[in-house]
PDB file of C-alpha atoms in Angstrom:
ATOM      1  CA  MET P   1     -18.840 -50.973 -48.211  1.00 44.00           C
ATOM      2  CA  SER P   2     -17.053 -53.812 -46.501  1.00 48.00           C
ATOM      3  CA  HIS P   3     -18.537 -55.355 -43.345  1.00 52.00           C
ATOM      4  CA  THR P   4     -15.800 -53.841 -41.165  1.00 54.00           C
ATOM      5  CA  GLU P   5     -16.993 -50.400 -42.073  1.00 76.00           C
ATOM      6  CA  ARG P   6     -20.405 -50.865 -40.373  1.00 93.00           C
ATOM      7  CA  LEU P   7     -19.919 -48.617 -37.411  1.00 94.00           C
ATOM      8  CA  PRO P   8     -22.518 -47.804 -34.769  1.00 96.00           C
ATOM      9  CA  ARG P   9     -23.437 -44.266 -33.821  1.00 96.00           C
ATOM     10  CA  ASN P  10     -24.654 -43.518 -30.336  1.00 97.00           C
ATOM     11  CA  ARG P  11     -28.365 -42.507 -30.438  1.00 98.00           C
ATOM     12  CA  THR P  12     -30.867 -41.031 -28.070  1.00 98.00           C
ATOM     13  CA  TYR P  13     -34.342 -42.669 -27.929  1.00 98.00           C
ATOM     14  CA  LEU P  14     -37.743 -42.118 -26.342  1.00 98.00           C
ATOM     15  CA  MET P  15     -39.946 -45.011 -25.231  1.00 98.00           C
ATOM     16  CA  CYS P  16     -43.183 -45.309 -23.266  1.00 98.00           C
ATOM     17  CA  PRO P  17     -43.932 -48.394 -21.141  1.00 98.00           C
ATOM     18  CA  PRO P  18     -47.079 -50.394 -22.026  1.00 98.00           C
ATOM     19  CA  GLU P  19     -48.547 -50.171 -18.585  1.00 96.00           C
ATOM     20  CA  HIS P  20     -51.988 -49.439 -20.066  1.00 97.00           C
ATOM     21  CA  PHE P  21     -51.525 -51.411 -23.306  1.00 97.00           C
ATOM     22  CA  THR P  22     -54.589 -53.324 -24.544  1.00 97.00           C
ATOM     23  CA  VAL P  23     -56.468 -53.858 -27.805  1.00 97.00           C
ATOM     24  CA  ASP P  24     -59.913 -52.465 -27.175  1.00 95.00           C
ATOM     25  CA  TYR P  25     -60.436 -50.999 -30.632  1.00 97.00           C
ATOM     26  CA  ALA P  26     -59.169 -51.811 -34.144  1.00 97.00           C
ATOM     27  CA  ILE P  27     -57.652 -49.041 -36.301  1.00 97.00           C
ATOM     28  CA  ASN P  28     -55.331 -51.236 -38.383  1.00 97.00           C
ATOM     29  CA  PRO P  29     -55.549 -54.712 -39.870  1.00 96.00           C
ATOM     30  CA  TRP P  30     -53.382 -56.272 -37.172  1.00 96.00           C
ATOM     31  CA  MET P  31     -55.598 -55.358 -34.225  1.00 97.00           C
ATOM     32  CA  ASP P  32     -58.003 -58.082 -33.028  1.00 96.00           C
ATOM     33  CA  THR P  33     -60.213 -57.096 -30.122  1.00 97.00           C
ATOM     34  CA  THR P  34     -61.208 -60.690 -29.501  1.00 96.00           C
ATOM     35  CA  VAL P  35     -57.655 -61.801 -28.516  1.00 93.00           C
ATOM     36  CA  PRO P  36     -56.616 -60.655 -25.043  1.00 93.00           C
ATOM     37  CA  VAL P  37     -53.286 -59.010 -24.443  1.00 95.00           C
ATOM     38  CA  ASP P  38     -50.929 -60.490 -21.828  1.00 96.00           C
ATOM     39  CA  ALA P  39     -50.200 -57.153 -20.075  1.00 93.00           C
ATOM     40  CA  ALA P  40     -47.432 -58.507 -17.845  1.00 96.00           C
ATOM     41  CA  LEU P  41     -45.642 -60.100 -20.801  1.00 98.00           C
ATOM     42  CA  ALA P  42     -46.034 -56.897 -22.826  1.00 97.00           C
ATOM     43  CA  VAL P  43     -44.234 -54.938 -20.078  1.00 98.00           C
ATOM     44  CA  LYS P  44     -41.522 -57.557 -19.774  1.00 98.00           C
ATOM     45  CA  GLN P  45     -40.840 -57.673 -23.499  1.00 98.00           C
ATOM     46  CA  TRP P  46     -40.836 -53.820 -23.701  1.00 98.00           C
ATOM     47  CA  ASP P  47     -38.331 -53.679 -20.847  1.00 98.00           C
ATOM     48  CA  LEU P  48     -36.085 -56.149 -22.600  1.00 98.00           C
ATOM     49  CA  LEU P  49     -36.087 -53.869 -25.666  1.00 98.00           C
ATOM     50  CA  ARG P  50     -35.238 -50.882 -23.514  1.00 98.00           C
ATOM     51  CA  THR P  51     -32.374 -52.703 -21.763  1.00 98.00           C
ATOM     52  CA  THR P  52     -31.082 -53.961 -25.103  1.00 98.00           C
ATOM     53  CA  LEU P  53     -30.829 -50.447 -26.445  1.00 98.00           C
ATOM     54  CA  HIS P  54     -29.173 -49.215 -23.261  1.00 98.00           C
ATOM     55  CA  GLY P  55     -26.773 -52.118 -23.328  1.00 98.00           C
ATOM     56  CA  LEU P  56     -25.631 -51.194 -26.817  1.00 98.00           C
ATOM     57  CA  GLY P  57     -24.639 -47.769 -25.481  1.00 98.00           C
ATOM     58  CA  HIS P  58     -27.680 -45.699 -26.340  1.00 98.00           C
ATOM     59  CA  THR P  59     -29.543 -43.267 -24.160  1.00 98.00           C
ATOM     60  CA  VAL P  60     -33.234 -44.026 -23.568  1.00 98.00           C
ATOM     61  CA  HIS P  61     -35.692 -41.492 -22.184  1.00 98.00           C
ATOM     62  CA  VAL P  62     -38.985 -42.787 -20.783  1.00 98.00           C
ATOM     63  CA  LEU P  63     -42.298 -41.034 -21.409  1.00 98.00           C
ATOM     64  CA  ASP P  64     -44.830 -41.517 -18.697  1.00 97.00           C
ATOM     65  CA  PRO P  65     -47.867 -43.509 -19.876  1.00 97.00           C
ATOM     66  CA  VAL P  66     -51.354 -42.067 -19.568  1.00 97.00           C
ATOM     67  CA  PRO P  67     -54.318 -44.110 -18.519  1.00 97.00           C
ATOM     68  CA  GLY P  68     -56.884 -44.464 -21.294  1.00 97.00           C
ATOM     69  CA  LEU P  69     -54.245 -44.206 -24.059  1.00 98.00           C
ATOM     70  CA  PRO P  70     -53.275 -47.864 -24.690  1.00 97.00           C
ATOM     71  CA  ASP P  71     -51.260 -47.130 -27.880  1.00 98.00           C
ATOM     72  CA  MET P  72     -48.859 -44.714 -26.198  1.00 98.00           C
ATOM     73  CA  VAL P  73     -46.369 -47.560 -26.184  1.00 98.00           C
ATOM     74  CA  TYR P  74     -45.917 -46.870 -29.866  1.00 98.00           C
ATOM     75  CA  ALA P  75     -43.782 -43.814 -29.054  1.00 98.00           C
ATOM     76  CA  ALA P  76     -42.462 -43.288 -32.555  1.00 98.00           C
ATOM     77  CA  ASN P  77     -45.892 -41.909 -33.599  1.00 98.00           C
ATOM     78  CA  GLY P  78     -45.887 -38.900 -31.282  1.00 98.00           C
ATOM     79  CA  ALA P  79     -43.515 -36.590 -33.087  1.00 98.00           C
ATOM     80  CA  PHE P  80     -40.547 -36.365 -35.486  1.00 98.00           C
ATOM     81  CA  SER P  81     -37.339 -34.491 -34.671  1.00 98.00           C
ATOM     82  CA  VAL P  82     -34.331 -33.313 -36.737  1.00 98.00           C
ATOM     83  CA  ASP P  83     -31.492 -31.167 -35.409  1.00 97.00           C
ATOM     84  CA  GLY P  84     -33.282 -29.902 -32.364  1.00 98.00           C
ATOM     85  CA  THR P  85     -36.592 -29.058 -34.109  1.00 98.00           C
ATOM     86  CA  VAL P  86     -39.660 -31.161 -33.404  1.00 98.00           C
ATOM     87  CA  TYR P  87     -42.563 -31.517 -35.817  1.00 98.00           C
ATOM     88  CA  GLY P  88     -45.470 -32.621 -33.654  1.00 98.00           C
ATOM     89  CA  ALA P  89     -47.988 -35.307 -34.518  1.00 98.00           C
ATOM     90  CA  ARG P  90     -51.687 -34.952 -35.254  1.00 98.00           C
ATOM     91  CA  PHE P  91     -53.309 -38.381 -35.192  1.00 98.00           C
ATOM     92  CA  ARG P  92     -55.882 -39.496 -37.694  1.00 98.00           C
ATOM     93  CA  HIS P  93     -57.933 -41.551 -35.245  1.00 98.00           C
ATOM     94  CA  PRO P  94     -59.583 -39.881 -32.250  1.00 97.00           C
ATOM     95  CA  GLN P  95     -58.619 -42.787 -29.969  1.00 97.00           C
ATOM     96  CA  ARG P  96     -54.950 -41.630 -30.170  1.00 98.00           C
ATOM     97  CA  ALA P  97     -55.405 -37.848 -30.437  1.00 98.00           C
ATOM     98  CA  ALA P  98     -54.413 -37.071 -26.822  1.00 98.00           C
ATOM     99  CA  GLU P  99     -51.025 -38.753 -27.268  1.00 98.00           C
ATOM    100  CA  ALA P 100     -49.817 -35.760 -29.279  1.00 98.00           C
ATOM    101  CA  LEU P 101     -50.126 -33.464 -26.237  1.00 98.00           C
ATOM    102  CA  ALA P 102     -48.237 -35.912 -24.000  1.00 98.00           C
ATOM    103  CA  HIS P 103     -45.351 -35.841 -26.449  1.00 98.00           C
ATOM    104  CA  GLN P 104     -45.455 -32.075 -26.733  1.00 98.00           C
ATOM    105  CA  ASP P 105     -45.243 -31.802 -22.962  1.00 97.00           C
ATOM    106  CA  PHE P 106     -42.196 -34.072 -22.957  1.00 98.00           C
ATOM    107  CA  TYR P 107     -40.329 -31.811 -25.384  1.00 97.00           C
ATOM    108  CA  ALA P 108     -41.243 -28.767 -23.359  1.00 96.00           C
ATOM    109  CA  THR P 109     -39.645 -30.175 -20.231  1.00 94.00           C
ATOM    110  CA  VAL P 110     -36.645 -32.109 -21.530  1.00 93.00           C
ATOM    111  CA  GLY P 111     -33.880 -30.333 -23.374  1.00 88.00           C
ATOM    112  CA  THR P 112     -34.074 -27.143 -25.503  1.00 95.00           C
ATOM    113  CA  TRP P 113     -36.306 -28.318 -28.362  1.00 97.00           C
ATOM    114  CA  ARG P 114     -37.949 -26.012 -30.899  1.00 98.00           C
ATOM    115  CA  PHE P 115     -41.484 -27.414 -31.155  1.00 98.00           C
ATOM    116  CA  ALA P 116     -43.748 -26.866 -34.121  1.00 98.00           C
ATOM    117  CA  GLY P 117     -47.387 -27.815 -33.850  1.00 97.00           C
ATOM    118  CA  PRO P 118     -48.812 -29.329 -37.015  1.00 98.00           C
ATOM    119  CA  GLU P 119     -51.780 -28.140 -39.065  1.00 98.00           C
ATOM    120  CA  HIS P 120     -51.987 -31.370 -41.035  1.00 98.00           C
ATOM    121  CA  VAL P 121     -52.537 -34.979 -39.952  1.00 98.00           C
ATOM    122  CA  ASN P 122     -49.326 -36.839 -39.540  1.00 98.00           C
ATOM    123  CA  GLU P 123     -48.211 -39.645 -37.244  1.00 98.00           C
ATOM    124  CA  GLY P 124     -44.602 -38.752 -36.440  1.00 98.00           C
ATOM    125  CA  GLU P 125     -41.854 -41.254 -37.116  1.00 98.00           C
ATOM    126  CA  GLY P 126     -44.510 -43.739 -38.077  1.00 98.00           C
ATOM    127  CA  ASP P 127     -44.517 -42.033 -41.475  1.00 98.00           C
ATOM    128  CA  PHE P 128     -41.153 -40.131 -41.510  1.00 99.00           C
ATOM    129  CA  ALA P 129     -37.601 -41.449 -41.689  1.00 98.00           C
ATOM    130  CA  TYR P 130     -34.444 -39.333 -41.648  1.00 98.00           C
ATOM    131  CA  LEU P 131     -31.079 -40.195 -43.261  1.00 98.00           C
ATOM    132  CA  PRO P 132     -28.627 -37.500 -42.268  1.00 98.00           C
ATOM    133  CA  ALA P 133     -25.813 -38.634 -44.631  1.00 97.00           C
ATOM    134  CA  ALA P 134     -28.000 -39.308 -47.706  1.00 98.00           C
ATOM    135  CA  TYR P 135     -28.042 -36.452 -50.189  1.00 97.00           C
ATOM    136  CA  GLY P 136     -27.051 -33.956 -47.545  1.00 97.00           C
ATOM    137  CA  GLY P 137     -29.857 -34.998 -45.187  1.00 98.00           C
ATOM    138  CA  LEU P 138     -33.007 -36.541 -46.571  1.00 98.00           C
ATOM    139  CA  ILE P 139     -36.464 -37.201 -45.141  1.00 99.00           C
ATOM    140  CA  LEU P 140     -38.550 -40.036 -46.521  1.00 99.00           C
ATOM    141  CA  ALA P 141     -42.286 -39.638 -45.870  1.00 99.00           C
ATOM    142  CA  GLY P 142     -45.130 -42.045 -46.362  1.00 98.00           C
ATOM    143  CA  TYR P 143     -48.790 -41.349 -47.108  1.00 98.00           C
ATOM    144  CA  GLY P 144     -51.880 -43.240 -48.083  1.00 98.00           C
ATOM    145  CA  TYR P 145     -53.383 -44.306 -44.806  1.00 98.00           C
ATOM    146  CA  ARG P 146     -52.435 -42.206 -41.799  1.00 98.00           C
ATOM    147  CA  THR P 147     -50.400 -39.135 -42.803  1.00 98.00           C
ATOM    148  CA  GLU P 148     -51.773 -36.512 -45.225  1.00 98.00           C
ATOM    149  CA  PRO P 149     -49.542 -35.541 -48.185  1.00 98.00           C
ATOM    150  CA  ALA P 150     -49.843 -31.906 -47.109  1.00 98.00           C
ATOM    151  CA  ALA P 151     -47.960 -32.778 -43.962  1.00 98.00           C
ATOM    152  CA  HIS P 152     -44.921 -33.657 -46.041  1.00 98.00           C
ATOM    153  CA  ALA P 153     -44.669 -30.065 -47.291  1.00 98.00           C
ATOM    154  CA  GLU P 154     -45.345 -28.738 -43.823  1.00 98.00           C
ATOM    155  CA  ALA P 155     -42.535 -30.912 -42.407  1.00 98.00           C
ATOM    156  CA  GLN P 156     -40.116 -29.659 -45.037  1.00 98.00           C
ATOM    157  CA  GLU P 157     -40.880 -26.039 -44.087  1.00 98.00           C
ATOM    158  CA  VAL P 158     -40.545 -26.814 -40.374  1.00 98.00           C
ATOM    159  CA  LEU P 159     -37.435 -28.964 -40.515  1.00 98.00           C
ATOM    160  CA  GLY P 160     -35.589 -27.463 -43.483  1.00 98.00           C
ATOM    161  CA  ARG P 161     -34.766 -30.765 -45.059  1.00 98.00           C
ATOM    162  CA  PRO P 162     -35.921 -32.118 -48.443  1.00 98.00           C
ATOM    163  CA  VAL P 163     -38.837 -34.507 -48.132  1.00 98.00           C
ATOM    164  CA  VAL P 164     -39.535 -37.277 -50.535  1.00 98.00           C
ATOM    165  CA  SER P 165     -43.153 -38.416 -50.586  1.00 98.00           C
ATOM    166  CA  LEU P 166     -43.784 -42.191 -50.975  1.00 99.00           C
ATOM    167  CA  ARG P 167     -47.272 -43.578 -51.490  1.00 98.00           C
ATOM    168  CA  LEU P 168     -48.176 -46.700 -49.487  1.00 98.00           C
ATOM    169  CA  ILE P 169     -50.676 -48.960 -51.241  1.00 98.00           C
ATOM    170  CA  ASP P 170     -51.173 -51.953 -48.940  1.00 98.00           C
ATOM    171  CA  PRO P 171     -53.302 -51.466 -45.816  1.00 97.00           C
ATOM    172  CA  ALA P 172     -51.297 -54.128 -44.021  1.00 97.00           C
ATOM    173  CA  PHE P 173     -48.398 -51.685 -44.074  1.00 98.00           C
ATOM    174  CA  TYR P 174     -50.227 -48.575 -43.031  1.00 98.00           C
ATOM    175  CA  HIS P 175     -47.178 -46.640 -41.785  1.00 98.00           C
ATOM    176  CA  LEU P 176     -43.872 -46.103 -43.514  1.00 98.00           C
ATOM    177  CA  ASP P 177     -42.103 -47.762 -40.662  1.00 98.00           C
ATOM    178  CA  THR P 178     -43.829 -51.052 -41.355  1.00 98.00           C
ATOM    179  CA  ALA P 179     -42.465 -51.038 -44.935  1.00 98.00           C
ATOM    180  CA  LEU P 180     -39.077 -49.238 -44.767  1.00 99.00           C
ATOM    181  CA  ALA P 181     -36.295 -48.590 -42.277  1.00 98.00           C
ATOM    182  CA  ALA P 182     -33.008 -46.793 -42.165  1.00 98.00           C
ATOM    183  CA  LEU P 183     -30.150 -49.224 -41.679  1.00 98.00           C
ATOM    184  CA  ASP P 184     -27.605 -46.457 -41.219  1.00 97.00           C
ATOM    185  CA  ASP P 185     -27.281 -42.778 -42.012  1.00 97.00           C
ATOM    186  CA  ARG P 186     -27.364 -43.240 -45.761  1.00 97.00           C
ATOM    187  CA  ASN P 187     -29.030 -46.547 -46.675  1.00 97.00           C
ATOM    188  CA  VAL P 188     -32.353 -48.292 -46.161  1.00 98.00           C
ATOM    189  CA  THR P 189     -34.163 -51.551 -46.352  1.00 98.00           C
ATOM    190  CA  TYR P 190     -37.692 -51.796 -47.672  1.00 99.00           C
ATOM    191  CA  TYR P 191     -40.397 -54.006 -49.083  1.00 99.00           C
ATOM    192  CA  PRO P 192     -41.195 -52.786 -52.666  1.00 98.00           C
ATOM    193  CA  GLY P 193     -44.678 -54.220 -52.792  1.00 98.00           C
ATOM    194  CA  ALA P 194     -45.856 -51.843 -50.068  1.00 98.00           C
ATOM    195  CA  PHE P 195     -45.284 -48.890 -52.374  1.00 99.00           C
ATOM    196  CA  SER P 196     -46.852 -47.556 -55.540  1.00 98.00           C
ATOM    197  CA  PRO P 197     -44.946 -48.261 -58.721  1.00 98.00           C
ATOM    198  CA  ALA P 198     -43.765 -44.625 -58.888  1.00 98.00           C
ATOM    199  CA  ALA P 199     -42.558 -44.757 -55.342  1.00 99.00           C
ATOM    200  CA  GLN P 200     -40.695 -47.982 -56.056  1.00 99.00           C
ATOM    201  CA  ARG P 201     -38.866 -46.243 -58.945  1.00 98.00           C
ATOM    202  CA  VAL P 202     -37.957 -43.307 -56.651  1.00 98.00           C
ATOM    203  CA  LEU P 203     -36.571 -45.608 -53.918  1.00 98.00           C
ATOM    204  CA  ALA P 204     -34.629 -47.650 -56.499  1.00 98.00           C
ATOM    205  CA  GLN P 205     -33.032 -44.468 -57.860  1.00 98.00           C
ATOM    206  CA  LEU P 206     -32.184 -43.011 -54.432  1.00 98.00           C
ATOM    207  CA  PHE P 207     -30.987 -46.243 -52.861  1.00 98.00           C
ATOM    208  CA  PRO P 208     -29.516 -48.601 -55.429  1.00 98.00           C
ATOM    209  CA  ASP P 209     -27.735 -50.553 -52.610  1.00 97.00           C
ATOM    210  CA  ALA P 210     -30.853 -50.967 -50.451  1.00 98.00           C
ATOM    211  CA  VAL P 211     -31.558 -54.273 -48.743  1.00 98.00           C
ATOM    212  CA  LEU P 212     -34.775 -55.542 -50.322  1.00 98.00           C
ATOM    213  CA  ALA P 213     -37.287 -57.366 -48.211  1.00 98.00           C
ATOM    214  CA  ASP P 214     -40.142 -59.601 -49.279  1.00 98.00           C
ATOM    215  CA  ARG P 215     -43.755 -59.748 -48.107  1.00 98.00           C
ATOM    216  CA  ALA P 216     -43.047 -62.417 -45.509  1.00 98.00           C
ATOM    217  CA  ASP P 217     -40.321 -60.199 -43.983  1.00 98.00           C
ATOM    218  CA  ALA P 218     -42.784 -57.276 -43.844  1.00 98.00           C
ATOM    219  CA  GLU P 219     -45.612 -59.350 -42.376  1.00 98.00           C
ATOM    220  CA  ALA P 220     -43.253 -60.549 -39.650  1.00 98.00           C
ATOM    221  CA  PHE P 221     -42.655 -56.834 -38.936  1.00 98.00           C
ATOM    222  CA  GLY P 222     -39.047 -57.367 -39.876  1.00 98.00           C
ATOM    223  CA  LEU P 223     -38.876 -53.819 -41.390  1.00 98.00           C
ATOM    224  CA  ASN P 224     -40.160 -52.265 -38.108  1.00 98.00           C
ATOM    225  CA  LEU P 225     -36.641 -52.219 -36.844  1.00 98.00           C
ATOM    226  CA  VAL P 226     -34.148 -49.900 -35.120  1.00 98.00           C
ATOM    227  CA  SER P 227     -30.536 -49.646 -36.300  1.00 98.00           C
ATOM    228  CA  ASP P 228     -27.545 -47.711 -34.972  1.00 98.00           C
ATOM    229  CA  GLY P 229     -25.599 -48.275 -38.152  1.00 98.00           C
ATOM    230  CA  ARG P 230     -24.238 -51.627 -37.132  1.00 98.00           C
ATOM    231  CA  ASN P 231     -26.584 -53.309 -34.659  1.00 98.00           C
ATOM    232  CA  VAL P 232     -30.069 -53.958 -36.082  1.00 98.00           C
ATOM    233  CA  ILE P 233     -32.640 -54.589 -33.423  1.00 98.00           C
ATOM    234  CA  LEU P 234     -35.648 -56.486 -34.755  1.00 98.00           C
ATOM    235  CA  ASN P 235     -38.210 -58.913 -33.458  1.00 97.00           C
ATOM    236  CA  THR P 236     -37.389 -62.599 -33.130  1.00 98.00           C
ATOM    237  CA  GLU P 237     -40.156 -63.629 -35.584  1.00 97.00           C
ATOM    238  CA  ALA P 238     -38.293 -61.871 -38.416  1.00 98.00           C
ATOM    239  CA  SER P 239     -35.584 -64.462 -38.734  1.00 98.00           C
ATOM    240  CA  ALA P 240     -35.367 -64.279 -42.506  1.00 98.00           C
ATOM    241  CA  MET P 241     -34.972 -60.526 -42.274  1.00 98.00           C
ATOM    242  CA  ALA P 242     -32.201 -61.056 -39.715  1.00 98.00           C
ATOM    243  CA  ASP P 243     -30.424 -63.176 -42.283  1.00 98.00           C
ATOM    244  CA  LYS P 244     -30.673 -60.445 -44.944  1.00 98.00           C
ATOM    245  CA  VAL P 245     -29.230 -57.681 -42.699  1.00 98.00           C
ATOM    246  CA  ARG P 246     -26.465 -60.057 -41.571  1.00 98.00           C
ATOM    247  CA  ALA P 247     -25.636 -60.752 -45.198  1.00 97.00           C
ATOM    248  CA  ALA P 248     -25.425 -57.025 -45.788  1.00 97.00           C
ATOM    249  CA  GLY P 249     -22.855 -56.660 -42.999  1.00 97.00           C
ATOM    250  CA  TYR P 250     -24.968 -55.610 -40.085  1.00 98.00           C
ATOM    251  CA  VAL P 251     -25.358 -57.395 -36.775  1.00 98.00           C
ATOM    252  CA  PRO P 252     -28.965 -58.553 -36.083  1.00 98.00           C
ATOM    253  CA  VAL P 253     -30.091 -58.253 -32.478  1.00 98.00           C
ATOM    254  CA  PRO P 254     -33.356 -60.172 -31.993  1.00 98.00           C
ATOM    255  CA  VAL P 255     -35.823 -59.165 -29.325  1.00 98.00           C
ATOM    256  CA  GLU P 256     -39.113 -60.881 -28.657  1.00 98.00           C
ATOM    257  CA  LEU P 257     -42.144 -58.489 -28.973  1.00 97.00           C
ATOM    258  CA  THR P 258     -45.085 -60.762 -29.640  1.00 96.00           C
ATOM    259  CA  GLU P 259     -47.534 -58.752 -27.505  1.00 97.00           C
ATOM    260  CA  LEU P 260     -46.860 -55.428 -29.105  1.00 96.00           C
ATOM    261  CA  LYS P 261     -47.524 -56.959 -32.549  1.00 95.00           C
ATOM    262  CA  ARG P 262     -51.115 -57.457 -31.403  1.00 96.00           C
ATOM    263  CA  GLY P 263     -51.542 -53.702 -31.696  1.00 97.00           C
ATOM    264  CA  GLY P 264     -49.912 -53.497 -35.122  1.00 97.00           C
ATOM    265  CA  GLY P 265     -46.363 -52.558 -34.089  1.00 97.00           C
ATOM    266  CA  SER P 266     -42.981 -53.865 -33.176  1.00 98.00           C
ATOM    267  CA  VAL P 267     -39.459 -52.503 -32.390  1.00 98.00           C
ATOM    268  CA  LYS P 268     -39.529 -49.228 -34.379  1.00 98.00           C
ATOM    269  CA  CYS P 269     -43.115 -48.370 -33.360  1.00 98.00           C
ATOM    270  CA  ALA P 270     -41.957 -48.508 -29.722  1.00 98.00           C
ATOM    271  CA  VAL P 271     -38.851 -46.348 -30.219  1.00 98.00           C
ATOM    272  CA  ALA P 272     -38.684 -42.703 -31.282  1.00 98.00           C
ATOM    273  CA  GLU P 273     -35.208 -41.337 -32.128  1.00 98.00           C
ATOM    274  CA  LEU P 274     -34.434 -37.989 -30.592  1.00 98.00           C
ATOM    275  CA  ARG P 275     -32.173 -35.806 -32.686  1.00 98.00           C
ATOM    276  CA  PRO P 276     -31.135 -32.781 -30.663  1.00 95.00           C
TER     277      PRO P 276
END
């Protein structure tokens, strides 16, 4: 594919402002309760991400934050939607459990969504990625730390799309969206070392043209990105990853998100894609 063929597709996103964001507990290796969060800076950086997405022509809905739920800013974890059907989240850690209901309420009041409550633990788009033009519509699903493998089969039944299970083996990359991202509707970028050897073979077979990242890219949260098929929004720290996507014909759009990284997330964690 030539660089001139990288065309954006208008998307609809859901975000939640970090009005109550703090790091009062540690449920992933990136969270350090001894380092204070700059709350005002977190809101400023989040708003820049929101306006960047809007400026690129995308629609951004805003979910009202709830006091006592500091991780609600990571809106990608609350559900996963495909073609108007929503597979709800069920969080592994009790500190985040109530977020699932807030997301369910959103889908009940906005649009005409078909919502399916989960029986199995899963953390929404944190561990699911959808590529509508790959193999007729393919879901990639991570497990190993947050989402139960049984949720993959449940998601397949709910959403009616084939689900490929990928085992994550490095606790630093505890969600799929820290180790893999869709660059467009048919191709991905990922860090092989985050996956089991078998999962690496599966990804290599499915995506021979994938953009491969290294550990430094992943540790900079360079894979926790949002792409519209042309513009790749990623955090400013991931400069080497920006070079890789540029070399592949995409347009990197850096956004500073230093404060959200304190909670173990970056661009993608803060953005859920809505697929009506």
